[in-house]
Amino acid sequence: MHDIKFIKNNPELFDAGLKKRNLEPISREILSLYNDYLKVLSQKEEFQKKRNDLTKEISILSKEQSLDKVEVLKKEVLKIKESINLFEKNASENYGKLNLKLLSIPNNIHENVPIGKSEEDNVVLSIKGDDRVFNFKPKNHLELGESLKMLNYDQAQKISGSRFSVLSNDLALIHRALVNYLLDTHTQENNYSEIIVPELVKSKTLEGTGQLPKFSDDLFHTSKDLWLIPTAEVCLTNLNRDSIINSDLLPLRYTAYTNCFRQEAGASGRDTKGLIREHQFGKVELVSITLPEKSDNELERMCECVEKILKNLDFKYKKVSLCSGDIGFSSSLTFDFEVWMPGQNKFVEVSSCSNCSDFQSRRMKMRIKDQKSNEIFFPHTLNGSGLAIGRIIVAILENYQNSDGSVNIPKVLQTYMGGKKKIESN
RNA sequence: GGAGAGAUGGCAGAGUGGUCGAAUGCACCGGUCUUGAAAACCGGCAAGGAUGCAAGUCCUUCCAGGGUUCGAAUCCCUGUCUCUCCGCCA
């Protein structure tokens, strides 16, 4: 959500920001809606003042027993009320139009974001980790999972349809091990608080983080008017919606493991089978709430938390800065982490860390009160995957596979799997 | 699912039709005292919006949405949520 006053004072700057996202200028339209609203608003307030004044007068006259005068004034107020109602209706209509427009405009782009049109223009910041050397042709995770008989798509298809999977035995165990390893690391080493959150939320919640009103097609909506969350970011960021937080409590750092549900409407035909792109997947999420001047550092810190995991799992990965044409709606600056998948011969995204600046906090009216100055302002919100479980399983299968189809278990996960060192079919 | 109670400022908690945006306490901020701190005392302290260079002025807000009234935190209706008791249940 953008500050309407900023748009009013800096229309060219605002439109220039949109241009970076390859969007048309919109400040003129916004300001015209805003002016319509203000005009009606001031008219409404004028009549409200008249009403309030007369009402006070009635109160005094009643005490003086000047009943005739009171009757006259009462009639006058009734007329004024008609005007108030009319202007009130117009004002709220105008406000609704303005608000819907504002809610549909993406966040500003951070100055460090590379300018570009699409995915192609993203900038690789670093590549770390060693290449894995195979003396055989590495299989992809589907072949591996199915030959191990731990990944079953007939069953998944039967109970839920496409873009779902059924994991069993050691793959189910490694899923659970990963969740525990990730949560332990983030809580014990990275100072995040572990939270368990609902996976069904109200539309207001999704509006706060930016999924609604624009992206309902990507979401699952239930018959009770609740929505399945596409990421735990939605819950964690909204925990402090509509409230004022004391500045000395910052930064707030939350982590949660949840299932995430996505329609993948725009991805039909892509990755239809396997753990890469599913309607339901597990993810450990990181969310930070910080002072505005600290959010750049916090994003770096969050990336370090993610990188630590990727290093411990001994993956080859790259850090990518998303360009202005590819960056998400709510984000001002995003770094993706992509892990090398030998079975597919490419890098695949396993984490995305974003600084959403004050875009989400404005939408959800989450504010900070400075203890010293008593000033009230919007904090910055950040979120990052730490990490997507399904895709990490893919990475483990493909990177740790042996020629016989068995898969070694990464060292850091072995204690989470009862000391087991290898996954093999039995 | 049945019966009852409730929702007020950062928090706690008064307030049942007319200067109530709202007593009081805590927290917080400023000051006095102190070598410093604590305590004590004095003062300040809700949010959002409009307008204005500013001081200020005005509007809105006591869970949400309707209604009654000249006037609603206060009365009525609906919804949401919370608590207590009973039933059921993982």
Coordinates of C-alpha atoms (C1' of nucleotides) in Angstrom, one line a residue:
Chain A
M1 CA 0.0 0.0 0.0
H2 CA 1.3 3.4 -1.0
D3 CA 1.1 6.6 1.0
I4 CA -1.4 8.7 -0.9
K5 CA 0.4 11.8 0.4
F6 CA 3.6 10.7 -1.1
I7 CA 1.9 10.2 -4.5
K8 CA 0.3 13.7 -4.1
N9 CA 3.7 15.3 -3.4
N10 CA 5.8 13.3 -5.8
P11 CA 3.6 12.1 -8.7
E12 CA 6.5 12.0 -11.2
L13 CA 8.7 10.1 -8.9
F14 CA 5.9 7.7 -8.2
D15 CA 5.2 7.0 -11.8
A16 CA 9.0 6.6 -12.4
G17 CA 8.9 3.9 -9.8
L18 CA 6.1 2.1 -11.6
K19 CA 8.0 2.3 -14.9
K20 CA 10.8 0.3 -13.4
R21 CA 8.3 -2.5 -13.1
N22 CA 7.3 -1.9 -16.7
L23 CA 3.9 -0.4 -15.6
E24 CA 2.0 2.5 -17.0
P25 CA 1.9 5.8 -15.0
I26 CA -1.1 6.0 -12.8
S27 CA -0.6 9.0 -10.5
R28 CA -3.0 11.2 -12.4
E29 CA -5.8 8.7 -12.1
I30 CA -5.1 8.1 -8.4
L31 CA -5.0 11.8 -7.6
S32 CA -8.2 12.5 -9.4
L33 CA -9.9 9.8 -7.4
Y34 CA -8.3 11.3 -4.3
N35 CA -9.5 14.8 -5.0
D36 CA -13.0 13.6 -5.7
Y37 CA -12.9 11.9 -2.3
L38 CA -11.6 14.9 -0.5
K39 CA -14.1 17.2 -2.0
V40 CA -17.0 15.2 -0.8
L41 CA -15.3 14.5 2.5
S42 CA -15.0 18.2 3.4
Q43 CA -18.6 18.8 2.4
K44 CA -19.7 16.0 4.7
E45 CA -17.6 17.3 7.6
E46 CA -19.1 20.8 7.2
F47 CA -22.6 19.4 7.7
Q48 CA -21.4 17.2 10.6
K49 CA -20.1 20.3 12.3
K50 CA -23.4 22.0 11.9
R51 CA -25.2 19.1 13.3
N52 CA -22.8 18.9 16.3
D53 CA -23.2 22.6 17.0
L54 CA -27.0 22.5 16.9
T55 CA -27.0 19.4 19.1
K56 CA -25.1 21.1 21.8
E57 CA -27.4 24.1 21.6
I58 CA -30.4 21.8 22.0
S59 CA -28.8 20.3 25.1
I60 CA -28.4 23.8 26.7
L61 CA -31.9 24.9 25.7
S62 CA -33.4 21.8 27.1
K63 CA -31.9 22.5 30.4
E64 CA -33.4 26.0 30.2
Q65 CA -36.8 24.6 29.4
S66 CA -36.9 26.6 26.1
L67 CA -39.0 23.8 24.5
D68 CA -40.2 25.8 21.5
K69 CA -36.7 26.7 20.4
V70 CA -35.7 23.1 20.9
E71 CA -38.4 21.9 18.6
V72 CA -37.3 24.3 15.8
L73 CA -33.7 23.1 16.1
K74 CA -34.6 19.5 16.1
K75 CA -36.3 19.9 12.7
E76 CA -33.3 21.7 11.4
V77 CA -31.0 18.9 12.4
L78 CA -33.2 16.4 10.7
K79 CA -32.7 18.2 7.4
I80 CA -28.9 18.4 7.9
K81 CA -28.8 14.7 8.5
E82 CA -30.2 14.1 5.1
S83 CA -27.2 16.0 3.6
I84 CA -24.8 14.2 5.8
N85 CA -26.2 10.8 4.6
L86 CA -25.9 11.8 1.0
F87 CA -22.3 13.0 1.3
E88 CA -21.4 10.1 3.5
K89 CA -22.6 7.7 0.8
N90 CA -20.6 9.4 -1.9
A91 CA -17.5 9.7 0.3
S92 CA -17.4 6.1 1.1
E93 CA -18.0 5.2 -2.6
N94 CA -15.1 7.4 -3.6
Y95 CA -12.9 6.0 -0.9
G96 CA -13.7 2.5 -1.9
K97 CA -12.6 3.2 -5.5
L98 CA -9.4 4.9 -4.4
N99 CA -8.6 2.2 -1.9
L100 CA -9.1 -0.6 -4.4
K101 CA -6.8 1.1 -6.8
L102 CA -4.1 1.7 -4.2
L103 CA -4.3 -1.9 -3.0
S104 CA -3.6 -3.1 -6.6
I105 CA -0.4 -1.1 -7.1
P106 CA 2.8 -3.1 -6.3
N107 CA 5.6 -2.0 -4.0
N108 CA 8.3 0.5 -4.8
I109 CA 11.6 -0.9 -6.1
H110 CA 14.6 -0.7 -3.8
E111 CA 17.5 1.3 -5.4
N112 CA 19.7 -1.8 -5.5
V113 CA 17.3 -3.8 -7.7
P114 CA 18.6 -4.3 -11.2
I115 CA 16.4 -2.9 -13.9
G116 CA 15.0 -5.5 -16.3
K117 CA 12.0 -7.0 -18.1
S118 CA 12.0 -10.6 -17.1
E119 CA 13.6 -13.5 -15.4
E120 CA 16.4 -13.3 -18.0
D121 CA 17.6 -10.0 -16.5
N122 CA 18.1 -11.2 -13.0
V123 CA 21.6 -10.8 -11.7
V124 CA 23.6 -13.6 -10.3
L125 CA 25.5 -12.3 -7.2
S126 CA 27.5 -15.3 -6.3
I127 CA 27.8 -19.0 -6.9
K128 CA 29.1 -21.1 -4.0
G129 CA 29.7 -24.8 -3.3
D130 CA 31.5 -27.4 -5.3
D131 CA 30.3 -29.3 -8.4
R132 CA 29.4 -32.9 -7.7
V133 CA 31.2 -35.4 -9.8
F134 CA 29.3 -38.4 -10.9
N135 CA 30.8 -41.4 -12.7
F136 CA 27.4 -42.3 -14.0
K137 CA 24.4 -40.3 -15.4
P138 CA 22.6 -38.8 -12.5
K139 CA 18.9 -39.5 -12.3
N140 CA 16.2 -36.9 -11.5
H141 CA 14.3 -37.1 -8.3
L142 CA 11.3 -38.7 -9.8
E143 CA 13.1 -41.7 -11.1
L144 CA 15.0 -42.0 -7.8
G145 CA 11.9 -41.6 -5.6
E146 CA 9.8 -44.0 -7.6
S147 CA 12.6 -46.7 -7.9
L148 CA 13.1 -46.4 -4.1
K149 CA 9.3 -46.9 -3.9
M150 CA 9.0 -43.9 -1.6
L151 CA 7.4 -41.5 -4.0
N152 CA 4.0 -42.6 -5.3
Y153 CA 2.0 -40.7 -7.9
D154 CA -0.6 -43.3 -8.6
Q155 CA -1.8 -43.0 -5.0
A156 CA -1.5 -39.2 -5.0
Q157 CA -3.5 -39.0 -8.2
K158 CA -6.1 -41.3 -6.8
I159 CA -6.7 -39.4 -3.6
S160 CA -6.2 -35.8 -4.8
G161 CA -5.3 -35.5 -8.4
S162 CA -2.3 -33.9 -10.1
R163 CA 0.3 -31.8 -8.4
F164 CA 0.2 -33.8 -5.2
S165 CA 2.5 -36.4 -3.9
V166 CA 2.7 -39.2 -1.5
L167 CA 6.0 -39.8 0.4
S168 CA 6.6 -42.9 2.4
N169 CA 9.1 -44.5 4.7
D170 CA 12.6 -42.9 4.5
L171 CA 11.4 -40.0 2.3
A172 CA 8.7 -39.3 4.8
L173 CA 11.3 -39.5 7.5
I174 CA 13.7 -37.2 5.8
H175 CA 10.9 -34.7 5.3
R176 CA 10.3 -34.7 9.0
A177 CA 14.0 -34.6 9.7
L178 CA 14.4 -31.5 7.5
V179 CA 11.6 -29.7 9.3
N180 CA 13.2 -30.4 12.6
Y181 CA 16.7 -29.5 11.5
L182 CA 15.6 -26.2 10.0
L183 CA 13.4 -25.2 12.9
D184 CA 16.2 -26.1 15.4
T185 CA 18.7 -24.1 13.5
H186 CA 16.5 -21.0 13.1
T187 CA 15.4 -21.0 16.8
Q188 CA 18.7 -22.1 18.4
E189 CA 21.3 -20.4 16.2
N190 CA 19.5 -17.6 14.4
N191 CA 17.3 -16.3 17.2
Y192 CA 13.9 -16.7 15.6
S193 CA 10.8 -17.5 17.7
E194 CA 9.0 -20.6 16.6
I195 CA 5.3 -20.1 16.0
I196 CA 2.5 -22.5 15.0
V197 CA -0.1 -20.7 13.0
P198 CA -3.4 -21.5 11.3
E199 CA -3.3 -22.6 7.7
L200 CA -6.7 -21.2 7.0
V201 CA -7.0 -17.4 7.1
K202 CA -9.5 -14.6 6.4
S203 CA -9.3 -12.5 3.3
K204 CA -8.3 -9.5 5.3
T205 CA -5.2 -11.3 6.3
L206 CA -4.2 -12.0 2.7
E207 CA -5.0 -8.4 1.9
G208 CA -2.4 -7.4 4.5
T209 CA 0.4 -9.2 2.9
G210 CA -0.6 -8.4 -0.7
Q211 CA -2.0 -11.6 -2.1
L212 CA -5.5 -10.1 -2.2
P213 CA -7.3 -8.4 -3.9
K214 CA -5.2 -9.0 -7.0
F215 CA -4.1 -12.6 -6.9
S216 CA -7.1 -14.7 -5.8
D217 CA -6.5 -17.0 -8.8
D218 CA -3.3 -18.3 -7.2
L219 CA -5.1 -19.3 -4.0
F220 CA -7.5 -22.0 -2.7
H221 CA -10.7 -20.6 -1.3
T222 CA -12.9 -22.6 1.0
S223 CA -16.7 -22.6 1.3
K224 CA -16.5 -21.0 4.7
D225 CA -14.8 -17.9 3.2
L226 CA -11.5 -18.9 4.6
W227 CA -8.4 -19.2 2.4
L228 CA -5.6 -21.8 2.5
I229 CA -2.3 -20.0 3.0
P230 CA 0.2 -19.9 0.1
T231 CA 3.0 -19.3 2.6
A232 CA 3.4 -18.9 6.4
E233 CA 4.6 -15.4 5.6
V234 CA 0.9 -14.5 5.5
C235 CA 0.3 -15.6 9.1
L236 CA 3.6 -14.5 10.6
T237 CA 3.5 -11.0 9.1
N238 CA -0.1 -10.5 10.1
L239 CA 0.4 -11.5 13.7
N240 CA 0.7 -7.9 14.7
R241 CA -1.9 -6.5 12.3
D242 CA -3.8 -3.4 13.5
S243 CA -1.6 -2.8 16.4
I244 CA 1.1 -0.5 17.7
I245 CA 4.3 -2.2 18.9
N246 CA 6.8 -0.6 21.3
S247 CA 10.1 0.1 19.4
D248 CA 12.2 -1.7 22.1
L249 CA 10.6 -5.0 21.1
L250 CA 12.2 -4.9 17.7
P251 CA 13.3 -6.7 15.8
L252 CA 10.7 -9.4 15.9
R253 CA 11.8 -12.6 14.3
Y254 CA 9.4 -15.5 13.7
T255 CA 9.7 -18.9 12.1
A256 CA 7.0 -21.4 11.3
Y257 CA 6.6 -24.7 9.5
T258 CA 3.4 -24.9 7.6
N259 CA 1.9 -26.5 4.6
C260 CA 1.5 -24.0 1.7
F261 CA -1.2 -24.2 -0.8
R262 CA -1.0 -22.8 -4.3
Q263 CA -3.2 -23.2 -7.4
E264 CA -0.2 -22.7 -9.7
A265 CA -2.7 -21.3 -12.2
G266 CA -0.1 -19.8 -14.5
A267 CA 2.0 -22.8 -14.6
S268 CA -0.1 -25.4 -16.4
G269 CA 2.0 -28.0 -18.0
R270 CA 5.2 -27.0 -16.1
D271 CA 6.6 -29.5 -13.6
T272 CA 3.3 -31.3 -13.4
K273 CA 4.8 -34.3 -11.7
G274 CA 7.2 -34.4 -8.8
L275 CA 8.1 -32.3 -5.8
I276 CA 9.0 -29.2 -7.7
R277 CA 5.7 -27.5 -8.2
E278 CA 2.8 -28.8 -6.1
H279 CA -0.6 -27.6 -4.9
Q280 CA 0.6 -28.4 -1.4
F281 CA 4.1 -28.3 0.0
G282 CA 5.8 -27.9 3.3
K283 CA 7.9 -24.9 4.0
V284 CA 9.8 -23.4 7.0
E285 CA 9.3 -19.6 6.8
L286 CA 11.3 -16.7 8.3
V287 CA 9.7 -13.3 9.0
S288 CA 11.3 -10.3 10.5
I289 CA 9.7 -7.0 11.6
T290 CA 12.3 -4.2 11.9
L291 CA 12.9 -0.5 12.1
P292 CA 13.0 1.0 8.6
E293 CA 16.7 1.9 8.8
K294 CA 17.6 -1.7 9.8
S295 CA 15.8 -3.6 7.2
D296 CA 18.7 -3.7 4.6
N297 CA 20.9 -5.3 7.2
E298 CA 18.1 -7.7 8.3
L299 CA 17.7 -8.9 4.7
E300 CA 21.4 -9.7 4.6
R301 CA 21.2 -11.5 7.9
M302 CA 18.2 -13.5 6.7
C303 CA 20.1 -14.5 3.6
E304 CA 23.0 -15.6 5.8
C305 CA 20.6 -17.8 7.7
V306 CA 19.5 -19.4 4.5
E307 CA 23.1 -19.8 3.2
K308 CA 24.2 -21.4 6.3
I309 CA 21.7 -24.2 5.7
L310 CA 22.7 -24.6 2.1
K311 CA 26.3 -24.8 3.1
N312 CA 25.6 -27.4 5.8
L313 CA 23.8 -29.5 3.2
D314 CA 26.8 -29.1 1.0
F315 CA 24.9 -27.9 -2.1
K316 CA 26.2 -25.9 -5.0
Y317 CA 24.0 -22.8 -5.1
K318 CA 23.7 -19.3 -6.4
K319 CA 22.3 -16.1 -5.0
V320 CA 20.3 -14.1 -7.5
S321 CA 19.0 -10.6 -7.3
L322 CA 15.6 -10.4 -8.9
C323 CA 15.3 -7.7 -11.5
S324 CA 12.6 -5.0 -11.5
G325 CA 10.5 -7.0 -14.0
D326 CA 10.5 -10.2 -12.0
I327 CA 10.3 -9.1 -8.4
G328 CA 7.1 -9.9 -6.5
F329 CA 4.2 -7.6 -5.9
S330 CA 4.8 -6.8 -2.2
S331 CA 8.6 -6.8 -2.4
S332 CA 11.1 -4.0 -2.8
L333 CA 14.2 -6.2 -3.0
T334 CA 14.4 -9.9 -3.4
F335 CA 17.2 -12.4 -3.4
D336 CA 16.6 -15.9 -4.6
F337 CA 18.7 -18.9 -3.8
E338 CA 18.9 -21.6 -6.4
V339 CA 20.4 -25.0 -5.8
W340 CA 22.1 -27.1 -8.5
M341 CA 20.0 -30.1 -9.4
P342 CA 22.2 -32.7 -11.2
G343 CA 19.3 -34.8 -12.3
Q344 CA 17.7 -31.9 -14.2
N345 CA 21.0 -30.2 -15.1
K346 CA 19.9 -26.8 -13.8
F347 CA 19.5 -24.5 -10.8
V348 CA 16.2 -24.6 -9.0
E349 CA 14.9 -21.9 -6.6
V350 CA 14.7 -23.2 -3.0
S351 CA 14.4 -19.9 -1.2
S352 CA 13.3 -16.3 -1.8
C353 CA 14.1 -13.6 0.7
S354 CA 12.4 -10.3 0.4
N355 CA 12.4 -6.9 2.0
C356 CA 8.8 -5.6 1.7
S357 CA 9.7 -2.2 3.3
D358 CA 6.6 -0.6 4.7
F359 CA 4.3 -1.9 2.0
Q360 CA 2.7 -4.6 4.1
S361 CA 2.8 -2.8 7.4
R362 CA 0.8 0.0 5.8
R363 CA -1.8 -2.4 4.4
M364 CA -2.3 -4.1 7.8
K365 CA -1.8 -1.0 9.9
M366 CA 1.0 -2.5 11.9
R367 CA 2.9 0.4 13.5
I368 CA 5.8 1.1 15.8
K369 CA 5.9 3.6 18.6
D370 CA 9.3 5.0 19.4
Q371 CA 9.9 4.9 23.1
K372 CA 11.9 8.1 23.2
S373 CA 10.1 10.4 20.8
N374 CA 6.6 8.8 21.0
E375 CA 6.6 9.0 17.2
I376 CA 4.4 6.4 15.4
F377 CA 5.5 4.9 12.1
F378 CA 5.4 1.8 9.9
P379 CA 8.0 -0.9 10.4
H380 CA 9.6 -2.8 7.5
T381 CA 8.6 -6.5 7.1
L382 CA 10.8 -9.2 5.6
N383 CA 10.2 -12.7 4.7
G384 CA 12.2 -15.6 3.4
S385 CA 11.9 -19.3 2.9
G386 CA 14.1 -21.2 5.2
L387 CA 13.5 -23.5 3.2
A388 CA 11.0 -25.2 1.0
I389 CA 11.0 -28.8 2.1
G390 CA 9.9 -30.5 -1.1
R391 CA 12.6 -28.8 -3.2
I392 CA 15.3 -29.6 -0.7
I393 CA 14.3 -33.2 -0.8
V394 CA 14.7 -33.0 -4.6
A395 CA 18.1 -31.5 -4.1
I396 CA 19.2 -34.2 -1.6
L397 CA 18.0 -37.0 -3.9
E398 CA 19.7 -35.7 -6.9
N399 CA 22.9 -34.5 -5.3
Y400 CA 23.4 -37.4 -2.9
Q401 CA 22.5 -40.2 -5.2
N402 CA 24.7 -43.2 -5.8
S403 CA 25.0 -45.3 -9.0
D404 CA 22.8 -48.1 -7.5
G405 CA 19.9 -45.7 -6.9
S406 CA 20.5 -45.4 -3.2
V407 CA 20.9 -41.9 -1.7
N408 CA 23.2 -40.8 1.1
I409 CA 21.8 -38.8 3.9
P410 CA 23.5 -35.5 4.5
K411 CA 25.6 -35.4 7.7
V412 CA 23.5 -32.8 9.5
L413 CA 20.3 -34.8 9.0
Q414 CA 21.7 -38.1 10.2
T415 CA 21.0 -37.5 13.9
Y416 CA 17.5 -36.5 12.9
M417 CA 17.1 -39.9 11.3
G418 CA 18.1 -42.1 14.0
G419 CA 21.7 -42.3 12.8
K420 CA 20.8 -43.6 9.4
K421 CA 23.3 -42.8 6.7
K422 CA 21.7 -44.0 3.5
I423 CA 18.3 -44.3 1.9
E424 CA 17.9 -47.5 -0.1
S425 CA 15.1 -49.6 -1.4
N426 CA 14.4 -52.8 0.6
Chain B
rG1 C1' -24.7 -28.0 20.1
rG2 C1' -27.3 -25.7 24.9
rA3 C1' -27.2 -21.7 29.0
rG4 C1' -24.9 -17.3 30.7
rA5 C1' -21.2 -13.2 30.9
rG6 C1' -18.3 -10.0 28.2
rA7 C1' -15.4 -6.9 24.1
rU8 C1' -13.5 0.7 26.3
rG9 C1' -6.7 4.1 25.1
rG10 C1' 0.4 0.5 24.8
rC11 C1' -1.8 -2.6 29.1
rA12 C1' -5.3 -3.0 33.3
rG13 C1' -9.9 -1.0 34.4
rA14 C1' -14.3 2.8 35.6
rG15 C1' -18.1 4.8 33.0
rU16 C1' -25.8 3.0 31.3
rG17 C1' -28.6 9.0 26.9
rG18 C1' -26.2 15.6 26.7
rU19 C1' -18.7 19.5 26.7
rC20 C1' -17.0 11.6 27.4
rG21 C1' -12.1 11.1 23.6
rA22 C1' -13.6 9.0 27.9
rA23 C1' -12.1 8.6 35.6
rU24 C1' -8.2 5.8 37.9
rG25 C1' -3.8 2.7 38.0
rC26 C1' 0.5 0.7 35.4
rA27 C1' 3.8 1.6 31.4
rC28 C1' 6.1 5.6 28.7
rC29 C1' 8.3 10.8 28.1
rG30 C1' 10.0 15.6 30.5
rG31 C1' 11.3 17.9 35.2
rU32 C1' 12.6 18.5 40.7
rC33 C1' 15.5 15.9 44.3
rU34 C1' 20.3 12.6 44.1
rU35 C1' 27.5 11.9 43.2
rG36 C1' 24.5 8.4 40.1
rA37 C1' 20.3 5.3 40.3
rA38 C1' 15.8 4.0 42.8
rA39 C1' 11.9 6.0 45.6
rA40 C1' 8.9 10.3 46.2
rC41 C1' 6.8 14.6 44.0
rC42 C1' 5.3 17.9 39.7
rG43 C1' 3.9 18.0 34.5
rG44 C1' 2.9 15.5 29.8
rC45 C1' 0.9 11.3 27.2
rA46 C1' -5.0 7.7 22.3
rA47 C1' -5.3 6.8 17.0
rG48 C1' -6.8 8.1 12.0
rG49 C1' -8.2 11.9 8.7
rA50 C1' -9.0 17.2 6.6
rU51 C1' -7.0 22.1 6.6
rG52 C1' -2.8 25.3 7.6
rC53 C1' 4.1 27.6 7.0
rA54 C1' 2.9 27.0 12.0
rA55 C1' 0.1 27.6 16.3
rG56 C1' -4.3 25.8 15.8
rU57 C1' -9.2 24.6 14.0
rC58 C1' -12.5 20.8 12.4
rC59 C1' -14.3 15.5 11.4
rU60 C1' -14.2 10.4 12.8
rU61 C1' -13.2 6.3 16.2
rC62 C1' -15.1 3.0 23.0
rC63 C1' -15.2 -5.2 18.6
rA64 C1' -17.8 -4.9 13.4
rG65 C1' -22.3 -3.6 10.7
rG66 C1' -27.2 -1.7 10.9
rG67 C1' -31.2 0.9 13.8
rU68 C1' -33.7 4.3 17.6
rU69 C1' -32.8 9.7 19.1
rC70 C1' -32.0 16.6 18.1
rG71 C1' -27.9 13.8 20.7
rA72 C1' -25.2 6.9 21.7
rA73 C1' -19.3 4.1 24.8
rU74 C1' -24.3 4.0 27.1
rC75 C1' -30.8 1.8 24.3
rC76 C1' -32.4 -2.0 20.2
rC77 C1' -31.1 -5.7 16.2
rU78 C1' -27.4 -8.7 13.5
rG79 C1' -22.5 -10.6 13.1
rU80 C1' -17.5 -11.8 14.9
rC81 C1' -14.5 -13.0 18.8
rU82 C1' -13.4 -14.1 24.1
rC83 C1' -14.7 -16.2 28.9
rU84 C1' -17.6 -19.6 32.4
rC85 C1' -20.9 -23.9 32.9
rC86 C1' -23.2 -28.3 30.5
rG87 C1' -23.0 -31.8 26.3
rC88 C1' -20.0 -33.9 22.4
rC89 C1' -15.2 -34.8 20.6
rA90 C1' -9.3 -35.5 18.3

